[in-house]
XYZ file of C-alpha atoms in Angstrom:
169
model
C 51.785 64.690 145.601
C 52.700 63.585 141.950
C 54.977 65.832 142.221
C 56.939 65.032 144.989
C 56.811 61.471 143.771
C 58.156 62.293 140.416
C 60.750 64.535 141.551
C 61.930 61.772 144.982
C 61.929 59.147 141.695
C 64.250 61.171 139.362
C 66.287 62.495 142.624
C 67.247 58.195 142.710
C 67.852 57.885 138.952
C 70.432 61.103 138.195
C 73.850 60.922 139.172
C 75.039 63.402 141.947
C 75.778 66.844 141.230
C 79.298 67.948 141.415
C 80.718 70.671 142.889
C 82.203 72.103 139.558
C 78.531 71.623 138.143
C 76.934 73.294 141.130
C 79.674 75.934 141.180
C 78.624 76.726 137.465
C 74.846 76.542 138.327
C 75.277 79.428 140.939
C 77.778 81.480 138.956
C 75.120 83.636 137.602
C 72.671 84.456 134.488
C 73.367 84.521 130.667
C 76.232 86.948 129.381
C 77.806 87.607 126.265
C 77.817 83.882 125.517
C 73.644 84.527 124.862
C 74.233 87.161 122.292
C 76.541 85.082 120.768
C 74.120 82.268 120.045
C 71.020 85.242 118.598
C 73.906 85.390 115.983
C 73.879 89.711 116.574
C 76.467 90.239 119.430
C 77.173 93.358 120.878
C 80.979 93.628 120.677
C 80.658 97.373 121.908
C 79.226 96.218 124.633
C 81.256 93.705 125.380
C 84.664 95.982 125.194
C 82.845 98.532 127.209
C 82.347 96.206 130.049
C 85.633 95.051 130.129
C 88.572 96.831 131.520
C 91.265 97.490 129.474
C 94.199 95.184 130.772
C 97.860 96.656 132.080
C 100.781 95.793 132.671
C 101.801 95.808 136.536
C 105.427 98.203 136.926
C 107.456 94.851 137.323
C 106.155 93.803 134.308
C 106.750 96.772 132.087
C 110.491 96.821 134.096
C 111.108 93.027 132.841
C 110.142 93.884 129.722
C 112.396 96.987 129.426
C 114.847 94.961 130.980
C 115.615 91.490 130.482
C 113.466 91.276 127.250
C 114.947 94.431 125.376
C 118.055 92.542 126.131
C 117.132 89.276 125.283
C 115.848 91.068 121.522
C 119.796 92.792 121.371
C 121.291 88.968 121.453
C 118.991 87.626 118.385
C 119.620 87.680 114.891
C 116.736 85.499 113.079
C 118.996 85.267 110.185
C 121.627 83.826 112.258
C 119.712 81.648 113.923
C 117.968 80.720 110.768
C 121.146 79.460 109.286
C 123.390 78.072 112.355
C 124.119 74.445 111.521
C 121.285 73.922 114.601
C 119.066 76.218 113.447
C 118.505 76.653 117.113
C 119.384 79.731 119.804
C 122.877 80.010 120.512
C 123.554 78.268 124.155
C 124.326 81.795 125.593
C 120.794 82.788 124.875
C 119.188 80.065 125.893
C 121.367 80.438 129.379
C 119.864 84.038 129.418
C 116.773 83.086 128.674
C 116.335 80.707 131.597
C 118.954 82.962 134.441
C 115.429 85.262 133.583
C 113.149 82.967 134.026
C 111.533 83.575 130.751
C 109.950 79.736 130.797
C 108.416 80.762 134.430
C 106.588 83.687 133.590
C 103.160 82.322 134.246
C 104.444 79.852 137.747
C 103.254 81.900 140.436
C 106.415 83.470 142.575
C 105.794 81.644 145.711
C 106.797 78.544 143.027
C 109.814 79.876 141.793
C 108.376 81.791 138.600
C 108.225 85.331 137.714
C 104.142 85.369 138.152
C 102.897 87.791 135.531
C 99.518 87.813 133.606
C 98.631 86.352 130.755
C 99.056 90.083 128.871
C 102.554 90.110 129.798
C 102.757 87.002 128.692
C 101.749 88.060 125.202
C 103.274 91.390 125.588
C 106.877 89.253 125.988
C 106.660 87.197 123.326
C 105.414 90.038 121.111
C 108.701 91.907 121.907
C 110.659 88.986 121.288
C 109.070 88.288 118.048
C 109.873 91.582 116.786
C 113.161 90.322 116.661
C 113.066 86.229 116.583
C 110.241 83.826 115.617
C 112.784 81.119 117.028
C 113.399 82.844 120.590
C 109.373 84.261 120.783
C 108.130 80.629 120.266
C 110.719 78.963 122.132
C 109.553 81.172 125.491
C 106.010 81.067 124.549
C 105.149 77.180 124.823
C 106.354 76.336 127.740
C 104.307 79.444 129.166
C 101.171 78.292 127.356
C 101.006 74.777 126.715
C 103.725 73.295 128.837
C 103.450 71.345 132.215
C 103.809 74.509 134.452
C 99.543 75.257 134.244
C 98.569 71.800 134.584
C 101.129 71.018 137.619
C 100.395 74.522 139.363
C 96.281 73.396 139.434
C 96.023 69.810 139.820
C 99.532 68.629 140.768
C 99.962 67.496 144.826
C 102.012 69.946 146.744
C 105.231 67.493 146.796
C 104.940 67.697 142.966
C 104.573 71.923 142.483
C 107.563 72.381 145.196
C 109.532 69.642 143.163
C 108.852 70.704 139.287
C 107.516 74.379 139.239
C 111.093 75.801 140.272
C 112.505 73.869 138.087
C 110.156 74.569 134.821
C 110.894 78.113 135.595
C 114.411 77.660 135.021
C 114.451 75.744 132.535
C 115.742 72.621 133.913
């Protein structure tokens, strides 16, 4: 009976649950993050567990493709010292024909929709040959607008700005 009173009382004075909280609350038991905090994690473990990411054939064709020829138009030295110190407008025209700043908007959006490894995998290529170009295609992928408009933006604003962000525009 206590009980019940206590636990009718406290139901009054807590906020509401959300659903991101009750989503979180039902995702499941302690993982790696619990090893983590004994201060002796498993890393073996951990790698063994997880499957070793790949890159899907249209990937590994854009890749040998428009990003082996992206890498054949830069010259960091160039680049390094144009009065701009910027990528020449003809690569920058290539890089968004390709769709290089889309490569994380989904397809149905107008981007190229790859995973976050060929994500990294792209800009690793491209920074074998140009800091300049490998940064210039990476932030808009990673910390640009295109994420945070694909997940919380309204439908009017994805179908306006995510074709566009993949183009560069």
């Amino acid at each position: 009976m206590a009980m019940s009173l206590l636990r009718k009382t406290l139901k009054k004075m807590l906020p509401k649950m959300s659903q991101s909280e009750a989503i979180a609350l039902e995702a499941g038991g302690l993982g790696f993050e619990k090893e983590i905090f004994t201060g002796k994690p498993n890393f073996d473990k951990l790698l063994k567990d997880l499957p070793a990411p790949k890159l899907t054939k249209e990937e590994k064709a854009f890749i040998d493709g428009p990003a082996e020829e992206l890498c054949k138009m830069l010259d960091q030295w160039a680049i390094n010292n144009s009065e701009e110190a910027d990528l020449p407008e003809h690569v920058w025209d290539f890089i968004k024909k390709n769709k290089f700043l889309g490569m994380e908007i989904p397809k149905k959006d107008g981007g190229l929709g790859f995973s976050h490894y060929a994500h990294s995998a792209v800009v690793e290529k491209l920074a074998s040959r140009s800091v300049t170009a490998a940064v210039s295609v990476m932030v808009p992928n990673s910390l640009g607008p295109g994420e945070l408009i694909h997940r919380y933006g309204t439908k009017k604003q994805q179908e306006y700005f995510l074709p566009r962000l993949a183009e560069g525009k």
